[in-house]
Amino acid sequence: MSITQNLQQIRQNLPEHITLVAVSKTKPITALQEAYDAGQRVFGENKIQEMEDKFEALPKDIKWHMIGHVQSNKVKYMAEFVDLIHGCDSLKLLKEVNKQAKKHDRVINCLLQIKIAEEDSKFGMTPEDAEKLLKSEQFAKFNHVCVTGVMGMATFTDNEQQISSEFKLLKSTFEQLKSIETENCKLKTISMGMSGDYKIAIEEGSTMVRLGSSIFGAR
Ligand SMILES: *Cc1c(COP(=O)(O)O)cnc(C)c1O
């Protein structure tokens, strides 16, 4: 099936309140253009340089989401245009995002990445550390950053029960953190679900799914 057909089929079965991020990493501009022509406006990339190149080449009403791990020293390359950074996992990174956003006189929306998978992944915060960060005095001073939600990745496994329980943990973390309402913390987004597990993620309360291979084919 074509990219257009894939998108149509996915959208047909996606509840209306769920944002679809088309994960276009490694895919050529022509593939993104086809998705754009089929109405897709939110794209996710995991490498800043690649996202920058695609930003330059494609229409300017696209919302660019950084879904990969971000190194502080690269933030400056996307600060002008990035719409949402999914993988924020430290105060240090948010501090840099704040600094670079200020230079462009904008507020950059960020999600805190929470480690929900059992498997040993290097990235993501514990729910406790996320809470501490959001309540810290330092974070309160970052007025060019707004934390609008949480993001998580489940273990890569066929065990649906395990995936469900990991997504439940993200949902409950979200509910717990949601009571922290400040100028720069307004939680509304739960970014969870990829091609292999997004149906489970939706059942568990996802509001944003990140789909790559089910739209663009295998990488
Ligand atoms: C690559 C990637 C996706 C999309 O994965 P698919 O299995 O192709 O849907 C989603 N989220 C993150 C963080 C990714 O790196």
Coordinates of N, CA and C and ligand atoms in Angstrom, one line a residue:
M1 N 0.8 -1.2 0.0 CA 0.0 0.0 0.0 C 0.9 1.3 0.0
S2 N 0.3 2.3 -0.6 CA 1.1 3.6 -0.6 C 1.0 4.3 0.7
I3 N 1.9 5.3 0.9 CA 1.9 6.1 2.1 C 0.5 6.8 2.3
T4 N 0.0 7.2 1.2 CA -1.4 7.9 1.3 C -2.4 6.9 1.8
Q5 N -2.4 5.7 1.2 CA -3.4 4.7 1.7 C -3.1 4.3 3.2
N6 N -1.9 4.1 3.5 CA -1.5 3.8 4.9 C -2.1 4.9 5.9
L7 N -1.9 6.1 5.5 CA -2.3 7.2 6.3 C -3.8 7.2 6.5
Q8 N -4.5 7.0 5.3 CA -6.0 7.0 5.4 C -6.5 5.9 6.3
Q9 N -5.9 4.7 6.2 CA -6.4 3.6 7.0 C -6.1 3.9 8.5
I10 N -4.9 4.4 8.8 CA -4.6 4.7 10.2 C -5.6 5.7 10.7
R11 N -5.8 6.8 10.0 CA -6.6 7.9 10.5 C -8.1 7.4 10.7
Q12 N -8.5 6.5 9.8 CA -9.9 6.0 9.9 C -10.2 5.4 11.3
N13 N -9.1 4.7 11.8 CA -9.3 4.0 13.1 C -8.8 4.7 14.3
L14 N -8.3 6.0 14.1 CA -7.7 6.7 15.2 C -8.8 7.6 15.8
P15 N -9.0 7.5 17.1 CA -9.9 8.4 17.8 C -9.5 9.9 17.5
E16 N -10.5 10.7 17.4 CA -10.3 12.1 17.0 C -9.3 12.9 17.9
H17 N -9.3 12.6 19.2 CA -8.5 13.4 20.1 C -7.1 13.0 20.1
I18 N -6.7 12.0 19.3 CA -5.3 11.6 19.3 C -4.5 12.2 18.1
T19 N -3.4 12.8 18.5 CA -2.5 13.4 17.5 C -1.6 12.3 16.9
L20 N -1.6 12.3 15.6 CA -0.7 11.4 14.9 C 0.6 12.1 14.4
V21 N 1.7 11.6 15.0 CA 3.0 12.1 14.6 C 3.5 11.1 13.6
A22 N 3.8 11.5 12.3 CA 4.3 10.7 11.3 C 5.9 10.7 11.4
V23 N 6.4 9.5 11.9 CA 7.8 9.4 12.1 C 8.6 9.1 10.8
S24 N 9.2 10.2 10.3 CA 9.8 10.1 9.0 C 11.3 10.0 9.0
K25 N 11.9 9.6 10.1 CA 13.4 9.5 10.2 C 13.8 8.5 9.1
T26 N 15.0 8.8 8.5 CA 15.6 8.1 7.4 C 14.9 8.1 6.1
K27 N 13.7 8.6 6.0 CA 12.9 8.6 4.8 C 13.2 9.8 4.0
P28 N 13.2 9.7 2.6 CA 13.5 10.8 1.7 C 12.4 11.9 1.7
I29 N 12.8 13.1 1.3 CA 11.8 14.2 1.2 C 10.6 13.8 0.4
T30 N 10.7 13.0 -0.7 CA 9.6 12.7 -1.5 C 8.5 11.9 -0.7
A31 N 9.0 11.1 0.2 CA 8.0 10.3 1.1 C 7.3 11.3 2.0
L32 N 8.0 12.3 2.6 CA 7.3 13.2 3.5 C 6.4 14.1 2.7
Q33 N 6.8 14.4 1.4 CA 5.9 15.3 0.6 C 4.6 14.5 0.3
E34 N 4.7 13.2 0.1 CA 3.5 12.4 -0.2 C 2.6 12.4 1.0
A35 N 3.1 12.3 2.2 CA 2.3 12.3 3.4 C 1.7 13.7 3.6
Y36 N 2.5 14.7 3.3 CA 2.0 16.1 3.4 C 0.8 16.3 2.5
D37 N 1.0 15.8 1.2 CA -0.1 16.0 0.3 C -1.4 15.2 0.7
A38 N -1.2 14.2 1.5 CA -2.3 13.4 2.0 C -2.9 14.1 3.3
G39 N -2.4 15.3 3.6 CA -2.9 16.0 4.7 C -2.1 16.0 6.0
Q40 N -1.1 15.2 6.1 CA -0.3 15.1 7.3 C 0.5 16.4 7.6
R41 N 0.4 16.9 8.8 CA 1.2 18.1 9.1 C 2.1 18.0 10.3
V42 N 2.1 16.9 11.0 CA 3.0 16.7 12.1 C 4.0 15.5 11.8
F43 N 5.3 15.9 11.8 CA 6.3 14.9 11.5 C 7.3 14.8 12.7
G44 N 7.8 13.6 12.9 CA 8.7 13.3 13.9 C 10.1 12.8 13.4
E45 N 11.1 13.4 13.9 CA 12.5 13.0 13.4 C 13.3 12.8 14.7
N46 N 14.4 12.0 14.6 CA 15.2 11.7 15.7 C 16.6 12.2 15.6
K47 N 17.0 12.9 14.5 CA 18.3 13.5 14.4 C 18.1 15.0 14.0
I48 N 18.8 15.8 14.7 CA 18.5 17.2 14.5 C 18.9 17.7 13.1
Q49 N 20.1 17.2 12.6 CA 20.6 17.7 11.3 C 19.6 17.3 10.2
E50 N 19.1 16.0 10.3 CA 18.2 15.5 9.3 C 16.8 16.3 9.4
M51 N 16.4 16.6 10.6 CA 15.2 17.4 10.7 C 15.3 18.8 10.1
E52 N 16.5 19.4 10.3 CA 16.8 20.7 9.8 C 16.8 20.7 8.3
D53 N 17.4 19.7 7.7 CA 17.4 19.7 6.2 C 16.0 19.5 5.7
K54 N 15.2 18.7 6.3 CA 13.8 18.5 5.9 C 13.0 19.7 6.1
F55 N 13.2 20.4 7.2 CA 12.5 21.7 7.5 C 12.8 22.7 6.4
E56 N 14.0 22.8 6.0 CA 14.4 23.7 4.9 C 13.7 23.4 3.6
A57 N 13.5 22.1 3.3 CA 13.1 21.6 2.0 C 11.5 21.6 1.9
L58 N 10.8 21.6 3.0 CA 9.4 21.3 2.9 C 8.5 22.5 3.4
P59 N 7.2 22.4 3.1 CA 6.4 23.6 3.4 C 6.5 24.0 4.9
K60 N 6.2 25.3 5.1 CA 6.5 25.8 6.5 C 5.4 25.6 7.5
D61 N 4.2 25.0 7.0 CA 3.2 24.8 8.0 C 3.3 23.4 8.7
I62 N 4.4 22.8 8.4 CA 4.6 21.5 9.1 C 5.1 21.7 10.5
K63 N 4.6 20.9 11.4 CA 5.0 20.9 12.8 C 6.1 19.8 13.0
W64 N 7.3 20.2 13.4 CA 8.4 19.3 13.6 C 8.6 18.9 15.0
H65 N 8.5 17.6 15.2 CA 8.7 17.1 16.6 C 10.0 16.3 16.7
M66 N 10.8 16.6 17.7 CA 12.0 15.9 17.9 C 11.7 14.8 18.9
I67 N 11.8 13.5 18.3 CA 11.4 12.4 19.2 C 12.6 11.6 19.7
G68 N 13.8 12.0 19.2 CA 15.0 11.2 19.6 C 15.7 11.8 20.9
H69 N 16.7 11.2 21.3 CA 17.5 11.7 22.4 C 18.2 13.0 22.0
V70 N 18.2 14.0 22.8 CA 18.8 15.3 22.4 C 20.0 15.6 23.2
Q71 N 21.1 15.9 22.5 CA 22.3 16.4 23.2 C 22.2 17.9 23.4
S72 N 22.5 18.4 24.5 CA 22.4 19.8 24.8 C 23.0 20.7 23.8
N73 N 24.2 20.3 23.3 CA 25.0 21.2 22.4 C 24.3 21.2 21.0
K74 N 23.3 20.4 20.7 CA 22.6 20.5 19.4 C 21.3 21.3 19.4
V75 N 20.9 21.6 20.6 CA 19.5 22.3 20.7 C 19.5 23.6 19.9
K76 N 20.6 24.3 19.8 CA 20.6 25.5 19.0 C 20.2 25.4 17.6
Y77 N 20.4 24.2 17.0 CA 20.1 24.0 15.6 C 18.6 23.8 15.3
M78 N 17.8 23.6 16.3 CA 16.4 23.4 16.1 C 15.5 24.4 16.8
A79 N 16.2 25.3 17.6 CA 15.4 26.2 18.5 C 14.5 27.1 17.7
E80 N 14.8 27.4 16.5 CA 14.0 28.4 15.7 C 12.7 27.8 15.3
F81 N 12.7 26.5 15.1 CA 11.5 25.9 14.4 C 10.8 24.7 15.1
V82 N 11.5 24.1 16.0 CA 10.9 22.8 16.5 C 9.6 23.1 17.3
D83 N 8.6 22.3 17.1 CA 7.3 22.5 17.7 C 7.2 21.8 19.0
L84 N 7.8 20.6 19.2 CA 7.7 19.8 20.4 C 8.9 18.9 20.5
I85 N 9.5 18.9 21.7 CA 10.7 18.0 22.0 C 10.2 16.9 22.9
H86 N 10.1 15.7 22.4 CA 9.5 14.6 23.2 C 10.5 14.1 24.3
G87 N 11.8 14.1 24.0 CA 12.7 13.3 24.8 C 13.5 14.1 25.9
C88 N 12.8 15.0 26.6 CA 13.6 15.8 27.6 C 13.7 15.0 28.9
D89 N 14.9 14.8 29.4 CA 15.1 14.0 30.5 C 16.0 14.5 31.6
S90 N 16.3 15.8 31.5 CA 17.1 16.4 32.6 C 16.9 17.9 32.7
L91 N 17.2 18.5 33.8 CA 17.1 19.9 34.1 C 18.1 20.6 33.2
K92 N 19.3 20.0 33.0 CA 20.4 20.6 32.2 C 19.9 20.8 30.8
L93 N 19.2 19.8 30.2 CA 18.7 19.9 28.9 C 17.6 21.0 28.8
L94 N 16.7 21.0 29.7 CA 15.7 22.1 29.7 C 16.3 23.5 29.8
K95 N 17.3 23.6 30.6 CA 18.0 24.8 30.8 C 18.5 25.3 29.4
E96 N 19.1 24.4 28.6 CA 19.7 24.8 27.3 C 18.5 25.1 26.3
V97 N 17.4 24.3 26.4 CA 16.3 24.6 25.5 C 15.7 26.0 25.9
N98 N 15.7 26.3 27.2 CA 15.2 27.7 27.6 C 16.1 28.8 27.0
K99 N 17.4 28.5 27.1 CA 18.4 29.5 26.7 C 18.2 29.8 25.2
Q100 N 18.1 28.7 24.4 CA 18.1 28.8 23.0 C 16.7 29.4 22.5
A101 N 15.7 29.0 23.2 CA 14.3 29.5 22.9 C 14.2 31.0 23.1
K102 N 14.9 31.4 24.2 CA 14.9 32.9 24.5 C 15.5 33.7 23.3
K103 N 16.6 33.2 22.8 CA 17.3 33.8 21.7 C 16.3 34.1 20.5
H104 N 15.4 33.2 20.3 CA 14.4 33.3 19.2 C 13.1 33.9 19.7
D105 N 13.1 34.3 20.9 CA 11.9 35.0 21.5 C 10.7 34.1 21.4
R106 N 10.9 32.8 21.7 CA 9.7 31.9 21.7 C 9.7 31.0 22.9
V107 N 8.6 30.3 23.1 CA 8.5 29.3 24.1 C 8.5 27.9 23.4
I108 N 9.3 27.0 23.8 CA 9.4 25.7 23.2 C 8.7 24.7 24.1
N109 N 7.7 24.0 23.6 CA 7.0 23.0 24.3 C 7.8 21.7 24.4
C110 N 7.8 21.1 25.6 CA 8.6 19.9 25.8 C 7.8 18.8 26.5
L111 N 8.2 17.6 26.3 CA 7.6 16.5 27.1 C 8.8 15.9 27.9
L112 N 8.4 15.4 29.1 CA 9.4 14.7 29.9 C 9.4 13.3 29.6
Q113 N 10.5 12.7 29.2 CA 10.6 11.3 28.9 C 10.7 10.5 30.2
I114 N 9.8 9.6 30.4 CA 9.8 8.8 31.6 C 10.2 7.4 31.2
K115 N 11.0 6.8 32.1 CA 11.5 5.4 31.8 C 10.4 4.5 32.3
I116 N 9.7 3.8 31.4 CA 8.7 2.9 31.8 C 9.1 1.4 31.4
A117 N 10.0 1.3 30.5 CA 10.4 -0.1 30.1 C 11.2 -0.8 31.1
E118 N 11.0 -2.1 31.1 CA 11.8 -2.9 32.0 C 13.3 -3.0 31.4
E119 N 13.3 -3.1 30.1 CA 14.6 -3.3 29.5 C 15.5 -2.1 29.8
D120 N 16.8 -2.4 29.7 CA 17.8 -1.4 30.1 C 18.0 -0.3 29.0
S121 N 17.2 0.7 29.1 CA 17.5 1.8 28.2 C 18.1 3.0 28.9
K122 N 18.9 3.7 28.2 CA 19.7 4.7 29.0 C 18.8 5.9 29.3
F123 N 17.7 6.1 28.6 CA 17.0 7.4 28.7 C 15.7 7.3 29.4
G124 N 15.4 8.5 30.0 CA 14.1 8.6 30.7 C 14.3 8.8 32.2
M125 N 13.4 9.5 32.8 CA 13.5 9.9 34.2 C 12.6 8.9 35.0
T126 N 12.8 8.8 36.2 CA 11.8 8.2 37.1 C 10.7 9.2 37.4
P127 N 9.5 8.7 37.7 CA 8.4 9.6 38.0 C 8.8 10.5 39.2
E128 N 9.6 10.0 40.1 CA 10.0 10.9 41.3 C 10.9 12.0 40.8
D129 N 11.8 11.7 39.9 CA 12.7 12.7 39.5 C 12.0 13.8 38.6
A130 N 11.0 13.3 37.9 CA 10.2 14.2 37.1 C 9.5 15.2 38.0
E131 N 8.9 14.7 39.0 CA 8.2 15.5 40.0 C 9.1 16.5 40.6
K132 N 10.3 16.1 41.0 CA 11.2 17.0 41.7 C 11.6 18.1 40.7
L133 N 11.9 17.7 39.5 CA 12.3 18.7 38.5 C 11.2 19.8 38.3
L134 N 9.9 19.3 38.1 CA 8.9 20.3 37.9 C 8.6 21.2 39.0
K135 N 8.9 20.7 40.2 CA 8.7 21.5 41.4 C 9.9 22.3 41.8
S136 N 11.0 22.2 41.1 CA 12.3 22.9 41.5 C 12.2 24.4 41.2
E137 N 13.0 25.1 42.0 CA 13.1 26.6 41.8 C 13.7 26.9 40.5
Q138 N 14.7 26.1 40.1 CA 15.4 26.4 38.8 C 14.5 26.3 37.7
F139 N 13.7 25.2 37.6 CA 12.7 25.0 36.5 C 11.7 26.2 36.5
A140 N 11.3 26.7 37.6 CA 10.3 27.7 37.7 C 10.8 29.0 36.9
K141 N 12.1 29.1 36.8 CA 12.7 30.3 36.2 C 12.7 30.2 34.6
F142 N 12.5 29.0 34.1 CA 12.6 28.8 32.7 C 11.3 29.3 32.0
N143 N 11.3 30.6 31.7 CA 10.0 31.0 31.1 C 10.0 30.9 29.5
H144 N 11.0 30.3 29.0 CA 10.9 30.0 27.5 C 10.7 28.5 27.2
V145 N 10.4 27.8 28.3 CA 10.1 26.4 28.1 C 8.7 26.1 28.7
C146 N 7.9 25.3 28.1 CA 6.7 24.8 28.7 C 6.6 23.3 28.6
V147 N 6.5 22.6 29.8 CA 6.4 21.2 29.8 C 4.9 20.9 29.6
T148 N 4.6 20.2 28.5 CA 3.1 20.0 28.2 C 2.7 18.6 28.3
G149 N 3.6 17.7 28.7 CA 3.2 16.3 28.9 C 4.4 15.4 29.1
V150 N 4.1 14.1 29.0 CA 5.1 13.1 29.2 C 5.2 12.1 28.0
M151 N 6.3 11.5 27.8 CA 6.5 10.6 26.7 C 7.2 9.3 27.3
G152 N 6.8 8.2 26.7 CA 7.5 6.9 27.1 C 7.5 5.9 26.0
M153 N 8.4 5.0 26.1 CA 8.5 3.8 25.2 C 8.4 2.5 26.0
A154 N 7.6 1.7 25.5 CA 7.4 0.4 26.2 C 8.5 -0.6 25.7
T155 N 8.7 -1.6 26.4 CA 9.7 -2.7 26.1 C 9.3 -3.2 24.7
F156 N 10.3 -3.6 23.9 CA 10.1 -4.2 22.6 C 9.9 -5.7 22.9
T157 N 8.6 -6.1 22.9 CA 8.3 -7.5 23.3 C 6.9 -7.8 22.7
D158 N 6.6 -9.1 22.6 CA 5.3 -9.6 22.1 C 4.3 -9.7 23.3
N159 N 4.8 -9.5 24.5 CA 4.0 -9.7 25.7 C 3.1 -8.5 25.9
E160 N 1.9 -8.6 25.4 CA 1.0 -7.4 25.4 C 0.6 -7.0 26.8
Q161 N 0.6 -7.9 27.8 CA 0.3 -7.6 29.1 C 1.4 -6.7 29.7
Q162 N 2.7 -7.0 29.4 CA 3.8 -6.2 29.8 C 3.7 -4.8 29.2
I163 N 3.4 -4.7 28.0 CA 3.3 -3.4 27.3 C 2.2 -2.6 28.0
S164 N 1.0 -3.2 28.2 CA -0.1 -2.6 28.9 C 0.3 -2.0 30.2
S165 N 1.0 -2.8 31.0 CA 1.3 -2.4 32.3 C 2.4 -1.2 32.3
E166 N 3.3 -1.2 31.3 CA 4.2 -0.1 31.2 C 3.5 1.2 30.8
F167 N 2.6 1.0 29.8 CA 1.8 2.2 29.5 C 0.9 2.7 30.6
K168 N 0.4 1.8 31.4 CA -0.4 2.2 32.6 C 0.5 3.1 33.6
L169 N 1.8 2.7 33.7 CA 2.7 3.4 34.5 C 2.8 4.9 34.0
L170 N 2.9 5.0 32.7 CA 3.1 6.4 32.1 C 1.8 7.2 32.4
K171 N 0.7 6.5 32.2 CA -0.6 7.2 32.4 C -0.7 7.7 33.9
S172 N -0.4 6.8 34.8 CA -0.5 7.2 36.2 C 0.5 8.2 36.6
T173 N 1.7 8.2 36.0 CA 2.6 9.2 36.2 C 2.1 10.6 35.7
F174 N 1.5 10.5 34.6 CA 0.9 11.8 34.0 C -0.2 12.3 35.0
E175 N -1.1 11.4 35.5 CA -2.1 11.9 36.4 C -1.5 12.5 37.7
Q176 N -0.5 11.9 38.1 CA 0.2 12.3 39.4 C 0.8 13.7 39.1
L177 N 1.5 13.9 38.0 CA 2.2 15.1 37.8 C 1.2 16.3 37.3
K178 N 0.1 15.9 36.9 CA -0.9 16.9 36.3 C -1.3 17.9 37.3
S179 N -1.3 17.5 38.6 CA -1.7 18.5 39.6 C -0.7 19.7 39.8
I180 N 0.5 19.5 39.3 CA 1.5 20.6 39.3 C 1.2 21.5 38.1
E181 N 0.5 22.5 38.4 CA 0.1 23.5 37.4 C 0.8 24.8 37.6
T182 N 1.7 25.1 36.8 CA 2.4 26.4 37.0 C 2.5 27.1 35.6
E183 N 3.1 28.2 35.6 CA 3.3 29.0 34.4 C 3.9 28.2 33.2
N184 N 4.9 27.4 33.6 CA 5.6 26.6 32.5 C 5.4 25.1 32.6
C185 N 4.3 24.7 33.3 CA 4.0 23.3 33.4 C 2.5 23.1 33.3
K186 N 2.1 22.7 32.1 CA 0.7 22.5 31.8 C 0.5 21.2 31.1
L187 N 0.3 20.1 31.8 CA 0.3 18.8 31.3 C -1.0 18.4 30.6
K188 N -0.9 18.1 29.3 CA -2.1 17.6 28.6 C -1.8 16.5 27.7
T189 N -0.5 16.2 27.4 CA -0.1 15.2 26.4 C 0.5 14.0 27.0
I190 N 0.0 12.8 26.5 CA 0.7 11.6 26.8 C 1.2 11.0 25.5
S191 N 2.5 11.1 25.2 CA 3.0 10.6 23.9 C 3.4 9.1 24.1
M192 N 2.6 8.2 23.7 CA 3.0 6.8 23.8 C 2.3 6.0 22.7
G193 N 3.0 5.0 22.2 CA 2.5 4.2 21.1 C 3.3 4.4 19.8
M194 N 3.9 3.2 19.3 CA 4.6 3.2 18.0 C 3.8 2.2 17.1
S195 N 4.4 1.9 15.9 CA 3.6 1.1 15.0 C 3.2 -0.2 15.7
G196 N 4.1 -0.9 16.4 CA 3.8 -2.2 17.0 C 2.8 -2.2 18.1
D197 N 2.7 -1.1 18.8 CA 2.0 -1.1 20.1 C 1.0 0.0 20.3
Y198 N 0.7 0.8 19.2 CA -0.1 2.0 19.5 C -1.6 1.7 19.8
K199 N -2.1 0.5 19.4 CA -3.5 0.2 19.7 C -3.6 0.0 21.2
I200 N -2.6 -0.7 21.8 CA -2.6 -0.9 23.3 C -2.4 0.5 23.9
A201 N -1.5 1.3 23.4 CA -1.3 2.6 24.0 C -2.6 3.5 24.0
I202 N -3.4 3.4 23.0 CA -4.6 4.1 22.9 C -5.6 3.6 24.0
E203 N -5.7 2.3 24.1 CA -6.5 1.7 25.2 C -6.1 2.2 26.6
E204 N -4.8 2.5 26.7 CA -4.2 2.9 28.0 C -4.2 4.4 28.2
G205 N -4.7 5.1 27.3 CA -4.9 6.6 27.5 C -3.9 7.5 26.7
S206 N -3.3 7.0 25.7 CA -2.4 7.8 24.9 C -3.2 9.0 24.3
T207 N -2.5 10.1 24.1 CA -3.1 11.2 23.4 C -2.3 11.6 22.1
M208 N -1.2 10.9 22.0 CA -0.3 11.2 20.8 C 0.5 9.9 20.5
V209 N 0.3 9.5 19.2 CA 1.0 8.3 18.8 C 2.1 8.6 17.8
R210 N 3.2 7.9 17.8 CA 4.3 8.2 16.9 C 4.5 7.0 16.0
L211 N 4.0 7.1 14.8 CA 4.1 6.0 13.9 C 5.0 6.2 12.7
G212 N 5.9 5.3 12.5 CA 6.9 5.4 11.4 C 6.6 4.3 10.4
S213 N 7.0 3.1 10.7 CA 6.9 2.0 9.7 C 5.5 1.7 9.2
S214 N 4.5 1.9 10.0 CA 3.2 1.6 9.5 C 2.7 2.7 8.5
I215 N 3.3 3.8 8.5 CA 3.0 4.8 7.4 C 3.9 4.7 6.2
F216 N 5.2 4.7 6.5 CA 6.3 4.8 5.5 C 6.9 3.5 5.0
G217 N 6.5 2.4 5.7 CA 7.1 1.1 5.4 C 8.4 0.9 6.3
A218 N 8.9 -0.3 6.2 CA 10.1 -0.6 7.0 C 11.3 0.3 6.7
R219 N 12.1 0.5 7.7 CA 13.3 1.3 7.5 C 14.5 0.4 7.2
Ligands
LIG1 C1 11.5 5.3 15.4 C2 10.6 5.8 16.5 C3 9.2 5.7 16.5 C4 8.5 5.0 15.3 O1 8.7 3.7 15.3 P1 7.9 2.7 14.3 O2 8.0 1.4 15.0 O3 8.5 2.8 13.0 O4 6.5 3.2 14.3 C5 8.5 6.2 17.5 N1 9.1 6.7 18.6 C6 10.4 6.9 18.7 C7 11.0 7.5 19.9 C8 11.2 6.4 17.6 O5 12.6 6.5 17.7

